[in-house]
mmCIF file of N, CA and C in Angstrom:
data_model
loop_
_atom_site.group_PDB
_atom_site.id
_atom_site.type_symbol
_atom_site.label_atom_id
_atom_site.label_comp_id
_atom_site.label_asym_id
_atom_site.label_seq_id
_atom_site.Cartn_x
_atom_site.Cartn_y
_atom_site.Cartn_z
ATOM 1 N N ASN N 1 5.351 -65.710 -97.610
ATOM 2 C CA ASN N 1 6.347 -66.125 -98.583
ATOM 3 C C ASN N 1 7.703 -65.613 -98.152
ATOM 4 N N PHE N 2 8.658 -66.495 -98.078
ATOM 5 C CA PHE N 2 10.003 -66.101 -97.688
ATOM 6 C C PHE N 2 10.970 -66.401 -98.819
ATOM 7 N N ALA N 3 11.899 -65.487 -99.045
ATOM 8 C CA ALA N 3 12.954 -65.713 -100.029
ATOM 9 C C ALA N 3 13.979 -66.656 -99.429
ATOM 10 N N PRO N 4 14.638 -67.471 -100.257
ATOM 11 C CA PRO N 4 15.690 -68.366 -99.743
ATOM 12 C C PRO N 4 16.784 -67.560 -99.052
ATOM 13 N N VAL N 5 17.324 -68.112 -97.989
ATOM 14 C CA VAL N 5 18.398 -67.447 -97.262
ATOM 15 C C VAL N 5 19.686 -68.232 -97.485
ATOM 16 N N ASP N 6 20.508 -67.742 -98.352
ATOM 17 C CA ASP N 6 21.739 -68.428 -98.728
ATOM 18 C C ASP N 6 22.932 -67.824 -98.002
ATOM 19 N N GLY N 7 23.083 -68.153 -96.729
ATOM 20 C CA GLY N 7 24.219 -67.687 -95.965
ATOM 21 C C GLY N 7 24.089 -66.284 -95.410
ATOM 22 N N ALA N 8 22.960 -65.680 -95.525
ATOM 23 C CA ALA N 8 22.758 -64.326 -95.014
ATOM 24 C C ALA N 8 22.368 -64.370 -93.538
ATOM 25 N N PHE N 9 22.335 -63.210 -92.925
ATOM 26 C CA PHE N 9 21.902 -63.099 -91.544
ATOM 27 C C PHE N 9 20.549 -62.409 -91.450
ATOM 28 N N TYR N 10 19.879 -62.304 -92.591
ATOM 29 C CA TYR N 10 18.589 -61.623 -92.645
ATOM 30 C C TYR N 10 17.599 -62.421 -93.468
ATOM 31 N N MET N 11 16.332 -62.252 -93.143
ATOM 32 C CA MET N 11 15.256 -62.836 -93.936
ATOM 33 C C MET N 11 14.360 -61.678 -94.362
ATOM 34 N N TYR N 12 14.014 -61.637 -95.618
ATOM 35 C CA TYR N 12 13.111 -60.614 -96.155
ATOM 36 C C TYR N 12 11.773 -61.304 -96.381
ATOM 37 N N ALA N 13 10.802 -60.997 -95.534
ATOM 38 C CA ALA N 13 9.532 -61.720 -95.512
ATOM 39 C C ALA N 13 8.395 -60.891 -96.069
ATOM 40 N N ASN N 14 7.603 -61.517 -96.916
ATOM 41 C CA ASN N 14 6.414 -60.899 -97.493
ATOM 42 C C ASN N 14 5.281 -60.982 -96.469
ATOM 43 N N ILE N 15 4.764 -59.838 -96.055
ATOM 44 C CA ILE N 15 3.669 -59.796 -95.077
ATOM 45 C C ILE N 15 2.380 -59.262 -95.694
ATOM 46 N N SER N 16 2.303 -59.300 -97.014
ATOM 47 C CA SER N 16 1.144 -58.719 -97.702
ATOM 48 C C SER N 16 -0.168 -59.405 -97.336
ATOM 49 N N SER N 17 -0.119 -60.640 -96.871
ATOM 50 C CA SER N 17 -1.366 -61.297 -96.453
ATOM 51 C C SER N 17 -1.835 -60.772 -95.093
ATOM 52 N N LEU N 18 -0.962 -60.041 -94.393
ATOM 53 C CA LEU N 18 -1.294 -59.487 -93.084
ATOM 54 C C LEU N 18 -1.570 -57.986 -93.122
ATOM 55 N N THR N 19 -0.800 -57.274 -93.953
ATOM 56 C CA THR N 19 -0.903 -55.815 -94.017
ATOM 57 C C THR N 19 -0.162 -55.303 -95.241
ATOM 58 N N ASN N 20 -0.426 -54.063 -95.582
ATOM 59 C CA ASN N 20 0.352 -53.407 -96.636
ATOM 60 C C ASN N 20 1.061 -52.175 -96.057
ATOM 61 N N ASN N 21 1.262 -52.208 -94.739
ATOM 62 C CA ASN N 21 1.943 -51.103 -94.065
ATOM 63 C C ASN N 21 3.011 -51.684 -93.129
ATOM 64 N N SER N 22 4.171 -51.996 -93.681
ATOM 65 C CA SER N 22 5.222 -52.636 -92.897
ATOM 66 C C SER N 22 5.738 -51.749 -91.769
ATOM 67 N N LYS N 23 5.690 -50.446 -91.948
ATOM 68 C CA LYS N 23 6.168 -49.528 -90.905
ATOM 69 C C LYS N 23 5.287 -49.631 -89.661
ATOM 70 N N ASP N 24 3.988 -49.560 -89.839
ATOM 71 C CA ASP N 24 3.075 -49.689 -88.706
ATOM 72 C C ASP N 24 3.140 -51.090 -88.093
ATOM 73 N N PHE N 25 3.274 -52.099 -88.952
ATOM 74 C CA PHE N 25 3.380 -53.487 -88.491
ATOM 75 C C PHE N 25 4.580 -53.628 -87.552
ATOM 76 N N CYS N 26 5.734 -53.126 -87.967
ATOM 77 C CA CYS N 26 6.954 -53.218 -87.157
ATOM 78 C C CYS N 26 6.831 -52.426 -85.868
ATOM 79 N N ARG N 27 6.248 -51.243 -85.955
ATOM 80 C CA ARG N 27 6.064 -50.400 -84.774
ATOM 81 C C ARG N 27 5.155 -51.092 -83.752
ATOM 82 N N LYS N 28 4.056 -51.658 -84.213
ATOM 83 C CA LYS N 28 3.124 -52.335 -83.307
ATOM 84 C C LYS N 28 3.747 -53.599 -82.722
ATOM 85 N N LEU N 29 4.471 -54.359 -83.539
ATOM 86 C CA LEU N 29 5.142 -55.564 -83.043
ATOM 87 C C LEU N 29 6.121 -55.199 -81.931
ATOM 88 N N LEU N 30 6.922 -54.160 -82.134
ATOM 89 C CA LEU N 30 7.877 -53.724 -81.123
ATOM 90 C C LEU N 30 7.163 -53.289 -79.847
ATOM 91 N N HIS N 31 6.118 -52.501 -80.003
ATOM 92 C CA HIS N 31 5.366 -52.023 -78.840
ATOM 93 C C HIS N 31 4.744 -53.175 -78.054
ATOM 94 N N ASP N 32 4.148 -54.124 -78.766
ATOM 95 C CA ASP N 32 3.409 -55.206 -78.115
ATOM 96 C C ASP N 32 4.288 -56.325 -77.577
ATOM 97 N N THR N 33 5.447 -56.575 -78.213
ATOM 98 C CA THR N 33 6.246 -57.757 -77.861
ATOM 99 C C THR N 33 7.686 -57.450 -77.453
ATOM 100 N N GLY N 34 8.178 -56.271 -77.803
ATOM 101 C CA GLY N 34 9.577 -55.965 -77.555
ATOM 102 C C GLY N 34 10.515 -56.497 -78.623
ATOM 103 N N VAL N 35 9.959 -57.112 -79.667
ATOM 104 C CA VAL N 35 10.761 -57.658 -80.771
ATOM 105 C C VAL N 35 10.858 -56.611 -81.878
ATOM 106 N N ALA N 36 12.077 -56.309 -82.284
ATOM 107 C CA ALA N 36 12.306 -55.302 -83.324
ATOM 108 C C ALA N 36 12.657 -55.969 -84.647
ATOM 109 N N ILE N 37 11.922 -55.611 -85.686
ATOM 110 C CA ILE N 37 12.233 -55.994 -87.060
ATOM 111 C C ILE N 37 12.167 -54.715 -87.894
ATOM 112 N N THR N 38 12.630 -54.786 -89.120
ATOM 113 C CA THR N 38 12.753 -53.577 -89.936
ATOM 114 C C THR N 38 11.723 -53.550 -91.054
ATOM 115 N N PRO N 39 11.046 -52.423 -91.259
ATOM 116 C CA PRO N 39 10.091 -52.307 -92.369
ATOM 117 C C PRO N 39 10.805 -52.449 -93.708
ATOM 118 N N GLY N 40 10.157 -53.095 -94.632
ATOM 119 C CA GLY N 40 10.705 -53.251 -95.974
ATOM 120 C C GLY N 40 10.895 -51.933 -96.699
ATOM 121 N N LEU N 41 10.171 -50.922 -96.280
ATOM 122 C CA LEU N 41 10.309 -49.598 -96.900
ATOM 123 C C LEU N 41 11.734 -49.063 -96.801
ATOM 124 N N ASP N 42 12.478 -49.515 -95.812
ATOM 125 C CA ASP N 42 13.866 -49.085 -95.660
ATOM 126 C C ASP N 42 14.756 -49.631 -96.776
ATOM 127 N N PHE N 43 14.249 -50.629 -97.512
ATOM 128 C CA PHE N 43 15.049 -51.291 -98.539
ATOM 129 C C PHE N 43 14.456 -51.173 -99.936
ATOM 130 N N ASP N 44 13.162 -50.900 -100.013
ATOM 131 C CA ASP N 44 12.491 -50.814 -101.311
ATOM 132 C C ASP N 44 11.290 -49.888 -101.183
ATOM 133 N N ARG N 45 11.389 -48.696 -101.738
ATOM 134 C CA ARG N 45 10.322 -47.690 -101.629
ATOM 135 C C ARG N 45 9.065 -48.057 -102.420
ATOM 136 N N GLU N 46 9.192 -48.916 -103.419
ATOM 137 C CA GLU N 46 8.036 -49.244 -104.266
ATOM 138 C C GLU N 46 7.156 -50.331 -103.663
ATOM 139 N N ILE N 47 7.729 -51.462 -103.262
ATOM 140 C CA ILE N 47 6.906 -52.562 -102.732
ATOM 141 C C ILE N 47 7.275 -52.938 -101.298
ATOM 142 N N GLY N 48 8.177 -52.183 -100.689
ATOM 143 C CA GLY N 48 8.635 -52.496 -99.340
ATOM 144 C C GLY N 48 7.573 -52.421 -98.267
ATOM 145 N N SER N 49 6.476 -51.790 -98.559
ATOM 146 C CA SER N 49 5.399 -51.708 -97.564
ATOM 147 C C SER N 49 4.757 -53.069 -97.301
ATOM 148 N N SER N 50 5.066 -54.040 -98.147
ATOM 149 C CA SER N 50 4.526 -55.392 -97.975
ATOM 150 C C SER N 50 5.579 -56.378 -97.475
ATOM 151 N N PHE N 51 6.736 -55.863 -97.046
ATOM 152 C CA PHE N 51 7.825 -56.734 -96.601
ATOM 153 C C PHE N 51 8.426 -56.236 -95.296
ATOM 154 N N VAL N 52 9.027 -57.170 -94.555
ATOM 155 C CA VAL N 52 9.812 -56.841 -93.374
ATOM 156 C C VAL N 52 11.143 -57.574 -93.468
ATOM 157 N N ARG N 53 12.144 -57.003 -92.816
ATOM 158 C CA ARG N 53 13.457 -57.634 -92.777
ATOM 159 C C ARG N 53 13.707 -58.081 -91.343
ATOM 160 N N VAL N 54 14.061 -59.353 -91.193
ATOM 161 C CA VAL N 54 14.278 -59.958 -89.884
ATOM 162 C C VAL N 54 15.728 -60.408 -89.801
ATOM 163 N N SER N 55 16.421 -59.976 -88.767
ATOM 164 C CA SER N 55 17.795 -60.411 -88.552
ATOM 165 C C SER N 55 17.794 -61.653 -87.675
ATOM 166 N N TYR N 56 18.604 -62.616 -88.035
ATOM 167 C CA TYR N 56 18.791 -63.771 -87.164
ATOM 168 C C TYR N 56 20.281 -63.933 -86.842
ATOM 169 N N ALA N 57 20.933 -62.791 -86.637
ATOM 170 C CA ALA N 57 22.337 -62.760 -86.234
ATOM 171 C C ALA N 57 22.396 -62.695 -84.712
ATOM 172 N N SER N 58 21.961 -63.759 -84.078
ATOM 173 C CA SER N 58 21.927 -63.823 -82.622
ATOM 174 C C SER N 58 22.000 -65.280 -82.203
ATOM 175 N N SER N 59 21.889 -65.534 -80.931
ATOM 176 C CA SER N 59 21.927 -66.918 -80.435
ATOM 177 C C SER N 59 20.636 -67.648 -80.785
ATOM 178 N N LYS N 60 20.704 -68.954 -80.793
ATOM 179 C CA LYS N 60 19.506 -69.758 -81.073
ATOM 180 C C LYS N 60 18.421 -69.481 -80.043
ATOM 181 N N GLN N 61 18.815 -69.265 -78.792
ATOM 182 C CA GLN N 61 17.839 -68.995 -77.736
ATOM 183 C C GLN N 61 17.101 -67.687 -77.988
ATOM 184 N N VAL N 62 17.824 -66.635 -78.327
ATOM 185 C CA VAL N 62 17.190 -65.333 -78.586
ATOM 186 C C VAL N 62 16.281 -65.422 -79.807
ATOM 187 N N ILE N 63 16.750 -66.075 -80.857
ATOM 188 C CA ILE N 63 15.941 -66.230 -82.070
ATOM 189 C C ILE N 63 14.679 -67.029 -81.771
ATOM 190 N N SER N 64 14.814 -68.088 -80.993
ATOM 191 C CA SER N 64 13.652 -68.910 -80.636
ATOM 192 C C SER N 64 12.639 -68.111 -79.821
ATOM 193 N N GLU N 65 13.114 -67.362 -78.832
ATOM 194 C CA GLU N 65 12.217 -66.556 -78.006
ATOM 195 C C GLU N 65 11.506 -65.495 -78.840
ATOM 196 N N ALA N 66 12.243 -64.823 -79.710
ATOM 197 C CA ALA N 66 11.630 -63.789 -80.553
ATOM 198 C C ALA N 66 10.619 -64.406 -81.510
ATOM 199 N N SER N 67 10.965 -65.554 -82.090
ATOM 200 C CA SER N 67 10.048 -66.243 -83.007
ATOM 201 C C SER N 67 8.760 -66.631 -82.305
ATOM 202 N N ASN N 68 8.881 -67.124 -81.087
ATOM 203 C CA ASN N 68 7.684 -67.499 -80.312
ATOM 204 C C ASN N 68 6.831 -66.275 -80.011
ATOM 205 N N LYS N 69 7.469 -65.157 -79.664
ATOM 206 C CA LYS N 69 6.709 -63.930 -79.382
ATOM 207 C C LYS N 69 5.961 -63.455 -80.626
ATOM 208 N N ILE N 70 6.639 -63.500 -81.773
ATOM 209 C CA ILE N 70 6.001 -63.074 -83.028
ATOM 210 C C ILE N 70 4.848 -64.008 -83.369
ATOM 211 N N SER N 71 5.075 -65.300 -83.234
ATOM 212 C CA SER N 71 4.037 -66.288 -83.533
ATOM 213 C C SER N 71 2.807 -66.088 -82.648
ATOM 214 N N ASP N 72 3.029 -65.922 -81.358
ATOM 215 C CA ASP N 72 1.907 -65.691 -80.435
ATOM 216 C C ASP N 72 1.190 -64.387 -80.774
ATOM 217 N N TRP N 73 1.936 -63.362 -81.123
ATOM 218 C CA TRP N 73 1.363 -62.048 -81.459
ATOM 219 C C TRP N 73 0.482 -62.119 -82.696
ATOM 220 N N LEU N 74 0.871 -62.956 -83.638
ATOM 221 C CA LEU N 74 0.110 -63.071 -84.887
ATOM 222 C C LEU N 74 -1.189 -63.854 -84.727
ATOM 223 N N LYS N 75 -1.334 -64.577 -83.641
ATOM 224 C CA LYS N 75 -2.545 -65.409 -83.432
ATOM 225 C C LYS N 75 -3.740 -64.588 -83.078
#
């Protein structure tokens, strides 16, 4: 589940169907793919463990490559 992005450079994504530990999720994603995203815990101590924050303040090419890496990693 993704919240609407109205002109922002970030997406706050619900990952509760994958894990309830966003910190470990982000750490493993970075280790395995080189893609860095931020644990939701940095923004919400109560339910942030089920969310991640993704920045898309970059070129379309970088965003596409990172998206493909994340998609492949999740398979």
